[in-house]
Short mmCIF file of N, CA and C in Angstrom, two decimals:
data_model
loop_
_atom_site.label_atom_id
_atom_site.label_comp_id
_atom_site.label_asym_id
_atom_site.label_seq_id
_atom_site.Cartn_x
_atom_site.Cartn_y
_atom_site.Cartn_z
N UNK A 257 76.44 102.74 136.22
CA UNK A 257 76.48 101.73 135.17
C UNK A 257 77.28 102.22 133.97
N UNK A 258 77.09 103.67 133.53
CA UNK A 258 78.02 104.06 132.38
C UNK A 258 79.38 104.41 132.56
N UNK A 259 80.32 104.52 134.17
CA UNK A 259 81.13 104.63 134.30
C UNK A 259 81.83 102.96 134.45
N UNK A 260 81.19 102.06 134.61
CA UNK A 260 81.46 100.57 134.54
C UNK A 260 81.66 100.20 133.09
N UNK A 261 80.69 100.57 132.16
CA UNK A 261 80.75 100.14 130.75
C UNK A 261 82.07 100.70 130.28
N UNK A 262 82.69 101.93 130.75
CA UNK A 262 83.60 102.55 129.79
C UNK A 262 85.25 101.97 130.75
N UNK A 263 84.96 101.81 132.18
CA UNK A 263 86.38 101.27 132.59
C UNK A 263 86.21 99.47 131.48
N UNK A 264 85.24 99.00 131.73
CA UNK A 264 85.22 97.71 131.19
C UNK A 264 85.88 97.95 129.88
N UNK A 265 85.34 98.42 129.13
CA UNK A 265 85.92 99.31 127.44
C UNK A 265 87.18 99.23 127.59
N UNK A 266 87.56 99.82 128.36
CA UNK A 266 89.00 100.56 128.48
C UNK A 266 89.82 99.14 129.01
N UNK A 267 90.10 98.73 129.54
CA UNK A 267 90.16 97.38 130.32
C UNK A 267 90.70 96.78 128.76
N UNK A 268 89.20 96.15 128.30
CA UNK A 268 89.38 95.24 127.13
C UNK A 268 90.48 95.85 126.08
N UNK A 269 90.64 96.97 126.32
CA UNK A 269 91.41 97.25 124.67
C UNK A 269 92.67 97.67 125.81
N UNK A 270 92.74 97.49 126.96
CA UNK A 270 94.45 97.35 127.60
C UNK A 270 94.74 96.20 127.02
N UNK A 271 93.67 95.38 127.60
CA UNK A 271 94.16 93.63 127.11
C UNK A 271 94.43 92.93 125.59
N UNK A 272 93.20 93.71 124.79
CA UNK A 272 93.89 93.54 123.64
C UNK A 272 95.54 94.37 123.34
N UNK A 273 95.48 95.34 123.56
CA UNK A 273 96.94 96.01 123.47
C UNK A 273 98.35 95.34 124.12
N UNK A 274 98.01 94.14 125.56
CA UNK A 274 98.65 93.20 125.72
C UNK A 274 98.69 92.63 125.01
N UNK A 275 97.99 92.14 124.16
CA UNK A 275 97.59 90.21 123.51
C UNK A 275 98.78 91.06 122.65
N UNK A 276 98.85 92.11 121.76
CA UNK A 276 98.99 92.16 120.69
C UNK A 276 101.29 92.55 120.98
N UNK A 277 101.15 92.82 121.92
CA UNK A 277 101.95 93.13 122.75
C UNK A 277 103.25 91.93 122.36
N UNK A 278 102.36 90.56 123.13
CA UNK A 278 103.15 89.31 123.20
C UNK A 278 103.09 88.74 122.27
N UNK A 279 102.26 89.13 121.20
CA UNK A 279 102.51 88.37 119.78
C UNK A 279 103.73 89.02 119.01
N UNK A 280 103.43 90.14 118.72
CA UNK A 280 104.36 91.12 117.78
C UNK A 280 105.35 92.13 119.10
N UNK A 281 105.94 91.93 120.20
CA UNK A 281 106.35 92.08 121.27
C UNK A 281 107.49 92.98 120.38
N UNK A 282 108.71 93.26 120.99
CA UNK A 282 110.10 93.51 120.64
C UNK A 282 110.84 93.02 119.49
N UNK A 283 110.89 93.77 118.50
CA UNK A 283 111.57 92.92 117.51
C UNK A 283 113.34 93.84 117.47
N UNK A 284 114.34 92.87 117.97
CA UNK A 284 115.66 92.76 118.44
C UNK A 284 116.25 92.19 118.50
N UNK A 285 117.64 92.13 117.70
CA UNK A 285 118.22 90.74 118.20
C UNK A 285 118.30 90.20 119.42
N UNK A 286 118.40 88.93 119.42
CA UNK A 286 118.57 88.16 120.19
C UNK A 286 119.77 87.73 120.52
N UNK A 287 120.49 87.58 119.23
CA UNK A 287 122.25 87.43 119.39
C UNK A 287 122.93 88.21 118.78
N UNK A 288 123.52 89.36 119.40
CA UNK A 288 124.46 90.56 118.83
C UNK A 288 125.36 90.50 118.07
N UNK A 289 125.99 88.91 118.23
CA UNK A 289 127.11 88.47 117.99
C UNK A 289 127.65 86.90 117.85
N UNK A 290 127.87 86.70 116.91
CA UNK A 290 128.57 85.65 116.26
C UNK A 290 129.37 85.34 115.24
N UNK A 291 130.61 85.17 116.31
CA UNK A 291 131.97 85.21 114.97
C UNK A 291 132.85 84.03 115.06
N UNK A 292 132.96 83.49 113.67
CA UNK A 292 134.29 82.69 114.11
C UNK A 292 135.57 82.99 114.66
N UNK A 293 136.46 82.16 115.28
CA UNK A 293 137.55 82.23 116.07
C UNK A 293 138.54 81.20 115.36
N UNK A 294 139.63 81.47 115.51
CA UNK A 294 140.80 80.52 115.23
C UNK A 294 141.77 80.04 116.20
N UNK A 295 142.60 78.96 116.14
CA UNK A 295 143.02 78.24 117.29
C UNK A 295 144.43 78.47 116.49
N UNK A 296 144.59 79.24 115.58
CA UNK A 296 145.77 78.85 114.59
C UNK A 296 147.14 79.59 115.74
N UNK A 297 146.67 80.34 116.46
CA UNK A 297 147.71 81.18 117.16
C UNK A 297 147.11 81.20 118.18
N UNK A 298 147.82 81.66 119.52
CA UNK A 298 147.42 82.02 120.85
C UNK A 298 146.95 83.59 121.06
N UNK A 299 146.88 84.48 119.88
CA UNK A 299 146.25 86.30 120.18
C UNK A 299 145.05 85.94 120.19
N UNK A 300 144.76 87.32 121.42
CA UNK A 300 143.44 87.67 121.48
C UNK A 300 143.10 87.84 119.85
N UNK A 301 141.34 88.00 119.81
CA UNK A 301 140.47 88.44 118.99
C UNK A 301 139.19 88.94 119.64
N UNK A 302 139.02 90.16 119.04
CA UNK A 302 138.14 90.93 119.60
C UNK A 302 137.31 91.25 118.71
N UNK A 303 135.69 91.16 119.24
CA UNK A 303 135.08 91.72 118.31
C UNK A 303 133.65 92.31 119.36
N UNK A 304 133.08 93.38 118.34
CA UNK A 304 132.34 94.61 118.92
C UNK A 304 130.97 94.06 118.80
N UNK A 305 129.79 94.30 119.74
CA UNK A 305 128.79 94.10 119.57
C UNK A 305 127.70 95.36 120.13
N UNK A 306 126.53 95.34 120.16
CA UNK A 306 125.32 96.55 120.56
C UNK A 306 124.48 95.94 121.31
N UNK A 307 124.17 95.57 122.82
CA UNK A 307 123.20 95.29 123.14
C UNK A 307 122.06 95.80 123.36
N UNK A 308 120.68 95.07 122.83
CA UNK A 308 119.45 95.68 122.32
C UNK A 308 118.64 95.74 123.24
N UNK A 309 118.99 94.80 124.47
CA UNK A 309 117.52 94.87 125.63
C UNK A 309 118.64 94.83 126.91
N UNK A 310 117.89 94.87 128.00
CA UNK A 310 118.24 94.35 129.02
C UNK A 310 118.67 92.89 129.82
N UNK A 311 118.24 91.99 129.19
CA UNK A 311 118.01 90.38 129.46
C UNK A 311 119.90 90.20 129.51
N UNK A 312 119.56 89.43 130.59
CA UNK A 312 121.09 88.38 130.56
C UNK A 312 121.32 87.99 129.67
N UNK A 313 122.55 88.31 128.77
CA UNK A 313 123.48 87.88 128.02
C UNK A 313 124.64 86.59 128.46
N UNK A 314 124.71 85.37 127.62
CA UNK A 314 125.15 84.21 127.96
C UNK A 314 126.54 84.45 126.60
N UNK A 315 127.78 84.04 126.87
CA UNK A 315 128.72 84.05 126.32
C UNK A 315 128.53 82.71 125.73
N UNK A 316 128.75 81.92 124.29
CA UNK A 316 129.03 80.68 124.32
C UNK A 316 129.83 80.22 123.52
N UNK A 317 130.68 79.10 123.46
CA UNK A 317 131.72 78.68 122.21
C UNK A 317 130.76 77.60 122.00
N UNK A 318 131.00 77.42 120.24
CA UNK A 318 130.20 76.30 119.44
C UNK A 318 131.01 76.23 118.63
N UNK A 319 130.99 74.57 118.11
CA UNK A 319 131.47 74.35 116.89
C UNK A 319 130.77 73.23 116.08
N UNK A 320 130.71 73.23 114.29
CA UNK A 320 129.98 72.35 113.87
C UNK A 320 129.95 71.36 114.18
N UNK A 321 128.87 70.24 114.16
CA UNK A 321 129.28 69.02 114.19
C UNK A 321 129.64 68.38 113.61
N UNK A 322 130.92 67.31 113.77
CA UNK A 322 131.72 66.53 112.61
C UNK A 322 130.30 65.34 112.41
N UNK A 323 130.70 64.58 111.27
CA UNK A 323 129.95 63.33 110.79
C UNK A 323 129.66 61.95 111.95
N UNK A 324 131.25 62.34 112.63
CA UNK A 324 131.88 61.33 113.87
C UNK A 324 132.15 62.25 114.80
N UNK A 325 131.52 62.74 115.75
CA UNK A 325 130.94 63.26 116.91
C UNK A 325 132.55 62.97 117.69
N UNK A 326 132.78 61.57 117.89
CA UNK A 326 133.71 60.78 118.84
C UNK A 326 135.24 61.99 118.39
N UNK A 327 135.20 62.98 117.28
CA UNK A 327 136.56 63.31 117.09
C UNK A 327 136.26 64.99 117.84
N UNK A 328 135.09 65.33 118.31
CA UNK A 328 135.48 66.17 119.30
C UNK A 328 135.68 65.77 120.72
N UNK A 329 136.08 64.88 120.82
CA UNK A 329 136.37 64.50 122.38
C UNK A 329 137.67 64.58 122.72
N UNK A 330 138.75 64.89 121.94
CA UNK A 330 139.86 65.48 122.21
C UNK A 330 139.64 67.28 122.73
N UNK A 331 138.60 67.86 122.24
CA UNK A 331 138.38 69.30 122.32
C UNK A 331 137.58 69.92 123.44
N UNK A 332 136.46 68.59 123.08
CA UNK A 332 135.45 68.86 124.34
C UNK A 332 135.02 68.05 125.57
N UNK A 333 136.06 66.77 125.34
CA UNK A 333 135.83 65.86 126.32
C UNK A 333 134.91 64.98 126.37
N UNK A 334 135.16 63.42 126.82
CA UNK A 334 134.40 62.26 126.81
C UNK A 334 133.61 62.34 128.48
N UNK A 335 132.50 62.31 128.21
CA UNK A 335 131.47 62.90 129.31
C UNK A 335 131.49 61.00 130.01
N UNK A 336 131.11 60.51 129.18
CA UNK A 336 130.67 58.99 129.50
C UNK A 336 132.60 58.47 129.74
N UNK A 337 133.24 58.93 129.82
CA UNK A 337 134.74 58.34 130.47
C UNK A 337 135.59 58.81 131.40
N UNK A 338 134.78 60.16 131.66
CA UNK A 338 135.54 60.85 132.68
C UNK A 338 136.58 61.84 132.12
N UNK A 339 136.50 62.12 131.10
CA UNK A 339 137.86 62.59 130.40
C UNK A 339 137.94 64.09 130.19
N UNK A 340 138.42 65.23 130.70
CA UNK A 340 137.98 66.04 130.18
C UNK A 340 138.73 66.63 128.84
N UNK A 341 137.88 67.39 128.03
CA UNK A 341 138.36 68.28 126.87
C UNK A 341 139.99 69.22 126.95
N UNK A 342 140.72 69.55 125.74
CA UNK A 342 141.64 70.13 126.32
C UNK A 342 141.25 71.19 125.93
N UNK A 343 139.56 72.23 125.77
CA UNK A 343 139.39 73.61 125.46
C UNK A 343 139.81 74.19 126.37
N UNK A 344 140.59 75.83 126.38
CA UNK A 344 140.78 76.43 127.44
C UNK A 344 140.90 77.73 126.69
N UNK A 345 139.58 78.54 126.76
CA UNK A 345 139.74 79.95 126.21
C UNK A 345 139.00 80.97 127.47
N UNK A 346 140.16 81.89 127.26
CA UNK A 346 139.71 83.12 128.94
C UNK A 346 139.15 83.93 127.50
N UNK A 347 138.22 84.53 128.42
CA UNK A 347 137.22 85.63 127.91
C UNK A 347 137.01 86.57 128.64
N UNK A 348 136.89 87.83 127.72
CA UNK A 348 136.26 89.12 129.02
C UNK A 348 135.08 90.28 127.85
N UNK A 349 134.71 90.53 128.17
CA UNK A 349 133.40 91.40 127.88
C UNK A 349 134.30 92.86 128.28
N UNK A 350 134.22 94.12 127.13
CA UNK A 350 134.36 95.08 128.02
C UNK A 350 133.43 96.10 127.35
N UNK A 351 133.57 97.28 128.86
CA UNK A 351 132.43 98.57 128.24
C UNK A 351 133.45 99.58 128.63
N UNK A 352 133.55 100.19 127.06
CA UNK A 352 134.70 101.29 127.59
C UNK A 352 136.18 101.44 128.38
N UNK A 353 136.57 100.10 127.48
CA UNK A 353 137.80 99.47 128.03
C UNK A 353 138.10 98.92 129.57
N UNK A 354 137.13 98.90 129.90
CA UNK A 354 137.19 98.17 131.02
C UNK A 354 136.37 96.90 131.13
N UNK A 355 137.16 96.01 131.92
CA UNK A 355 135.78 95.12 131.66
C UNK A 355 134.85 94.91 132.75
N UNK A 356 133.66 94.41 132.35
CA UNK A 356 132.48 93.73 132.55
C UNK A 356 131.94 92.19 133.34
N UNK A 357 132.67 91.64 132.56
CA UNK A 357 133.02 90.29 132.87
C UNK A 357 133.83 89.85 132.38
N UNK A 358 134.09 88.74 132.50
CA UNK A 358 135.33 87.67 132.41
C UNK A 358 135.39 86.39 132.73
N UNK A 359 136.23 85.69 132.45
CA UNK A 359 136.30 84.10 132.61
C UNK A 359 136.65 83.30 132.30
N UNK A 360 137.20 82.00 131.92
CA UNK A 360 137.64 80.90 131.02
C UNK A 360 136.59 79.66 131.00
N UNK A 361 136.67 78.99 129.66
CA UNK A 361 136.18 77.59 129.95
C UNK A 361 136.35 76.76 130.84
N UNK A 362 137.63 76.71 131.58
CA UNK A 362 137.84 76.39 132.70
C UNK A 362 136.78 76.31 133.85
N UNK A 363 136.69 77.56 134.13
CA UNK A 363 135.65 77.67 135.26
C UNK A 363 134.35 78.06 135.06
N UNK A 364 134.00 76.89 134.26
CA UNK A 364 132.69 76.93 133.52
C UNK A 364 132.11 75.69 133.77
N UNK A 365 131.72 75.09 134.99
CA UNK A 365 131.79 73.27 134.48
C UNK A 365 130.25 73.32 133.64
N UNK A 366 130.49 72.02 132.62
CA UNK A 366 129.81 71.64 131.49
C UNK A 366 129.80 70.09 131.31
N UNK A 367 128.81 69.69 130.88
CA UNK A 367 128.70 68.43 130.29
C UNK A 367 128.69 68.56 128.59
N UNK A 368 129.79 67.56 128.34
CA UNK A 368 129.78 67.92 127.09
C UNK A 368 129.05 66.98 126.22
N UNK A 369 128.05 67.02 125.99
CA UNK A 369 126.94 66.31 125.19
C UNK A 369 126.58 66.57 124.02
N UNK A 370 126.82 65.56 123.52
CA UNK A 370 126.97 65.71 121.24
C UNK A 370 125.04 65.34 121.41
N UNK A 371 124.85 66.73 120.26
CA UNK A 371 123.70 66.69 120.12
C UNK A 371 123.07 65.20 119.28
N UNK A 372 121.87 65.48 118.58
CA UNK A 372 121.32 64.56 117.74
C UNK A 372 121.77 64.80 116.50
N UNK A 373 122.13 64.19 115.47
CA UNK A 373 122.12 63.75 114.20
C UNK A 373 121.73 65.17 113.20
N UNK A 374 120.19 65.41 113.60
CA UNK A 374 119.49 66.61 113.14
C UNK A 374 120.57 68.27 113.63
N UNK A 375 121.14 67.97 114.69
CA UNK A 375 121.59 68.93 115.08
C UNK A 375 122.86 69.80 114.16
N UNK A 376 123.04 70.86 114.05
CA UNK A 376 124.41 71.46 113.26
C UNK A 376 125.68 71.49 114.46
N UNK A 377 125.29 72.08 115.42
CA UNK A 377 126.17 72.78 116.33
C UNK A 377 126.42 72.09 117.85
N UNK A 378 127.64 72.20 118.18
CA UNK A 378 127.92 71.96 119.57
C UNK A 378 128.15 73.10 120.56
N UNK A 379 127.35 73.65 121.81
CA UNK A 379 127.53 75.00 122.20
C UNK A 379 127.76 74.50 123.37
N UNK A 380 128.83 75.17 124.06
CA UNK A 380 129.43 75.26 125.55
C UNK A 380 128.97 76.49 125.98
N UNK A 381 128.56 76.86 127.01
CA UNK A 381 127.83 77.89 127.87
C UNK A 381 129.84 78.37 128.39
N UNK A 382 130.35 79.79 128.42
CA UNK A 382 131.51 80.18 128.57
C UNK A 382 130.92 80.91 130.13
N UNK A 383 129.79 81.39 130.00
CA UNK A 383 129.87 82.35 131.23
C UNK A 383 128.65 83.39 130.75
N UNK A 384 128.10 84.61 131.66
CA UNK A 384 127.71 85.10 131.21
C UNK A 384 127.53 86.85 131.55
N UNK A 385 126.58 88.00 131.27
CA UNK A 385 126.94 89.02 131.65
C UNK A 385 125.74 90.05 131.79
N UNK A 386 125.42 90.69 132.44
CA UNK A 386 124.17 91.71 133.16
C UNK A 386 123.98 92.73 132.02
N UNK A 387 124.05 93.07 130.85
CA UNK A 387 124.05 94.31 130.19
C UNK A 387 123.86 95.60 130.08
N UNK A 388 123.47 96.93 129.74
CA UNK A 388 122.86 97.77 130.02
C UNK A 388 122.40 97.77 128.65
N UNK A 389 121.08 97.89 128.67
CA UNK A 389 120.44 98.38 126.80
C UNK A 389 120.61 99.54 126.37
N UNK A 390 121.28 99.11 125.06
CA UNK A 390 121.80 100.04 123.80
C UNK A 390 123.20 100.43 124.13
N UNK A 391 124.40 99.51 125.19
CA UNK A 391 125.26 99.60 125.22
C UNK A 391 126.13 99.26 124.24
N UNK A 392 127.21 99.60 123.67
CA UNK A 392 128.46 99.13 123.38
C UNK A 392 128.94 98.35 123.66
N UNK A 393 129.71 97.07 123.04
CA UNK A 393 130.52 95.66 124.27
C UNK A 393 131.36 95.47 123.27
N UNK A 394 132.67 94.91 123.87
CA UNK A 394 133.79 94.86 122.84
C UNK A 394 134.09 92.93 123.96
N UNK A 395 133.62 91.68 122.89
CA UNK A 395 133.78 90.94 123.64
C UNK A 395 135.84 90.14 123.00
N UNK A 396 136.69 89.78 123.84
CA UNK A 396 137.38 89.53 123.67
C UNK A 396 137.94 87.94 124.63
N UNK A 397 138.44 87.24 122.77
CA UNK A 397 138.28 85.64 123.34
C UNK A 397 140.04 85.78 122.72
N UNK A 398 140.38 84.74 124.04
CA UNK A 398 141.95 84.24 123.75
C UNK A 398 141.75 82.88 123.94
N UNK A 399 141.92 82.04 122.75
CA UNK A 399 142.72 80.50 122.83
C UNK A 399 143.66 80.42 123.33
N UNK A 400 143.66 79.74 124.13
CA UNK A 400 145.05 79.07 124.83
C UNK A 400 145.83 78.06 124.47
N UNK A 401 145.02 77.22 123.41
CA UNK A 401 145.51 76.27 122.88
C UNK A 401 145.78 76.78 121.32
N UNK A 402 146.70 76.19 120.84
CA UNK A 402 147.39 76.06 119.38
C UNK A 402 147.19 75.16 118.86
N UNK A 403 145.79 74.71 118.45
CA UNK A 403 145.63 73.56 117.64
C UNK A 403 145.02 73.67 116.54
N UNK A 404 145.56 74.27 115.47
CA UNK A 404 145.14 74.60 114.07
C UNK A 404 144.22 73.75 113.54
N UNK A 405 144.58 72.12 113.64
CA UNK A 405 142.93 70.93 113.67
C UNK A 405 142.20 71.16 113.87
N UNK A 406 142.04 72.32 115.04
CA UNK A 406 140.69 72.29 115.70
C UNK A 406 139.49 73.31 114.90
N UNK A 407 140.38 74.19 114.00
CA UNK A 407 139.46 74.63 112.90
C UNK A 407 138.89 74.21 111.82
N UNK A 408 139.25 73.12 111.57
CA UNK A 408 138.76 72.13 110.66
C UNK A 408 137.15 72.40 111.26
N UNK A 409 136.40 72.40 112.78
CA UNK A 409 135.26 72.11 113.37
C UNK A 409 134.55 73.69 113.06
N UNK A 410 135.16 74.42 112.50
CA UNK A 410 134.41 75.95 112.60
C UNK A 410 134.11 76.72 113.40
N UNK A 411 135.05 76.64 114.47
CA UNK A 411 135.05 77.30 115.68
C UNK A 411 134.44 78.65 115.83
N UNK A 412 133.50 79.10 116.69
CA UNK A 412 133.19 80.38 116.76
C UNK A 412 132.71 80.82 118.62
N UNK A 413 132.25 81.90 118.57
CA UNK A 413 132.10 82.64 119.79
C UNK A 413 130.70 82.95 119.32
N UNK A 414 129.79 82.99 120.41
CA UNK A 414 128.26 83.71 120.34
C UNK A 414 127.98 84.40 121.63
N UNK A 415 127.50 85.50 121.59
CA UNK A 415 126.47 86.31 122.33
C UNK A 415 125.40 86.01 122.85
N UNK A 416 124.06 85.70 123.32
CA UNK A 416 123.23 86.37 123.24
C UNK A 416 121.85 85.95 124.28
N UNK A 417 120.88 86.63 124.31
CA UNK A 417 120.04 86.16 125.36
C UNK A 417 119.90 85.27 126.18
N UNK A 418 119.72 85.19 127.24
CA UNK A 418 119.67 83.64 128.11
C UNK A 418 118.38 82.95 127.28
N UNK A 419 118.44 81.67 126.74
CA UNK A 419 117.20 80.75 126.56
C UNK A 419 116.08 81.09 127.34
N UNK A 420 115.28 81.42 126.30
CA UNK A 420 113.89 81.21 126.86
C UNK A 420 113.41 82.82 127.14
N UNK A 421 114.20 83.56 128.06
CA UNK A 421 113.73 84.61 128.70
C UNK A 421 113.13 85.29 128.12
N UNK A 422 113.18 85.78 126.49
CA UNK A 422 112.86 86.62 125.86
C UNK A 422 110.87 86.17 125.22
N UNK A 423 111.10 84.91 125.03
CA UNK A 423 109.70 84.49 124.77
C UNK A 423 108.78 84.42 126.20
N UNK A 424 109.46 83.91 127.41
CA UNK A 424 108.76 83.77 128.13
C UNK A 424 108.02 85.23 128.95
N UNK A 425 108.19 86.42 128.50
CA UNK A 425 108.30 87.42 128.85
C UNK A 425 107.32 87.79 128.03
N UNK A 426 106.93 87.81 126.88
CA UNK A 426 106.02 87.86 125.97
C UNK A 426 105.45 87.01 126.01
N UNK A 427 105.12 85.62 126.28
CA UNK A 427 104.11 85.11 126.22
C UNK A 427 103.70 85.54 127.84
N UNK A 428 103.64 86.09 128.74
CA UNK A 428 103.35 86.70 129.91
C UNK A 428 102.54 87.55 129.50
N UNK A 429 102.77 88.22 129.22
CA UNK A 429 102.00 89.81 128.16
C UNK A 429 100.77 89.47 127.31
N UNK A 430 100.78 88.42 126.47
CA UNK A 430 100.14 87.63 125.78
C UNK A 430 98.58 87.71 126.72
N UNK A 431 99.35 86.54 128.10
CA UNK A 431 98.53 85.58 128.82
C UNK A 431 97.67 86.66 129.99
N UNK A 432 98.37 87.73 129.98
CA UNK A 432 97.85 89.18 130.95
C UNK A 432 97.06 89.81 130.36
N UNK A 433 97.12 89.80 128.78
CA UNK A 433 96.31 90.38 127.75
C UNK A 433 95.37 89.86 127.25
N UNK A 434 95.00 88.18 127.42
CA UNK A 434 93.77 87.97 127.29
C UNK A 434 93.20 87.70 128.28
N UNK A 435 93.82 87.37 130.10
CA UNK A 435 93.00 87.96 130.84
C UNK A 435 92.18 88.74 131.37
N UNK A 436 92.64 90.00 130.76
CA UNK A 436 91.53 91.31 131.08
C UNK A 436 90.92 91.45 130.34
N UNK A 437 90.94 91.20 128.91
CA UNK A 437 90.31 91.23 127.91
C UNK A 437 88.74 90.39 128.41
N UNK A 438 89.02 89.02 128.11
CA UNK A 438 87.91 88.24 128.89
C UNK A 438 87.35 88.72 130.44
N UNK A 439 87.96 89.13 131.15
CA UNK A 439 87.57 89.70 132.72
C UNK A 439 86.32 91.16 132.07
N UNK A 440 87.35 91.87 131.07
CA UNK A 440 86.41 93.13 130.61
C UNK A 440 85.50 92.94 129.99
N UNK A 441 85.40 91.49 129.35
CA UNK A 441 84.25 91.58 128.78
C UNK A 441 82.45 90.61 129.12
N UNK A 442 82.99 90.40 130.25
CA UNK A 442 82.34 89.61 130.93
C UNK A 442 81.57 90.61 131.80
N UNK A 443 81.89 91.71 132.02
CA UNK A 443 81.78 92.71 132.70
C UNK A 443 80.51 93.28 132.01
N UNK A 444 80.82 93.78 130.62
CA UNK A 444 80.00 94.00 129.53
C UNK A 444 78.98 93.61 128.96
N UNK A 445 79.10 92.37 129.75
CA UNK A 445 77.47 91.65 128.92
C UNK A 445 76.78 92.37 129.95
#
């Protein structure tokens, strides 16, 4: 009976040490990186980032939203007409001058869907990349297009976690941590 009371003990304060786990979990960015880009010229632009965890990293281009939505459909394409956008930026990720990944908007298919009203931003998913944590990444974006207008929209490049993964991973921990907790203490009465 006293070797039951003390695994039970022990048990409960794993589970609290979970609970506490998925509340106050990893504190890390989430996005390494976010920079604006310009369409004013066709050169690369490169810029350096640190990845903090392991989780799939998603490449994405965003730009603000205008007042009239209808004037990125030259950029990003009329979804409801069949039309596509004329974006076309190749991208590559590298580690140690080599790269990682790579890709263009091109071979990315997307629906291009203008958020709500409430919304700031329009984000295209570019591609994405496997990381190693606490690596180095030097991500490098080339416009293909020369359309200086198109900065009027605030064009930029982002980094960073796949949606979701990072909470859903902690609230796991959370939900494991007040299982044993309750299992240990049920034990205890």
């Amino acid at each position: 009976m006293k070797w039951a009371t003390i695994l039970s003990a022990l048990a409960a304060v794993v589970g609290l040490c979970l609970v506490a786990y998925g509340i106050w979990g990893p504190c890390y960015s989430t996005m390494p990186l976010k920079a604006p880009i310009s369409f004013a010229s066709g050169s690369s632009q490169e810029f350096p980032f640190r990845v903090e965890s392991h989780f799939v990293h998603i490449i994405t281009f965003g730009v603000r939203r205008p007042p009239d939505p209808e004037r990125l459909f030259p950029l990003l394409g009329d979804f409801d007409h069949q039309r596509s956008g004329a974006l076309n930026i190749t991208w590559a990720v590298l580690a140690d001058a080599r790269s990682v990944a790579q890709g263009s908007s091109r071979d990315q298919p997307y629906i291009p869907i203008i958020p709500s009203s409430g919304t700031r931003d329009v984000t295209i998913t570019l591609g994405s990349f496997d990381p190693k944590k606490g690596a180095q990444y030097l991500l490098r974006v080339t416009p293909e297009n020369h359309e200086p207008t198109w900065n009027a929209f605030s064009p930029y490049v982002a980094v960073g976690v796949e949606g979701g993964v990072l909470s859903e991973t902690l609230l796991s921990y959370w939900l494991l941590g007040v299982a044993i907790s309750i299992v240990s203490g049920i034990t205890l009465l």
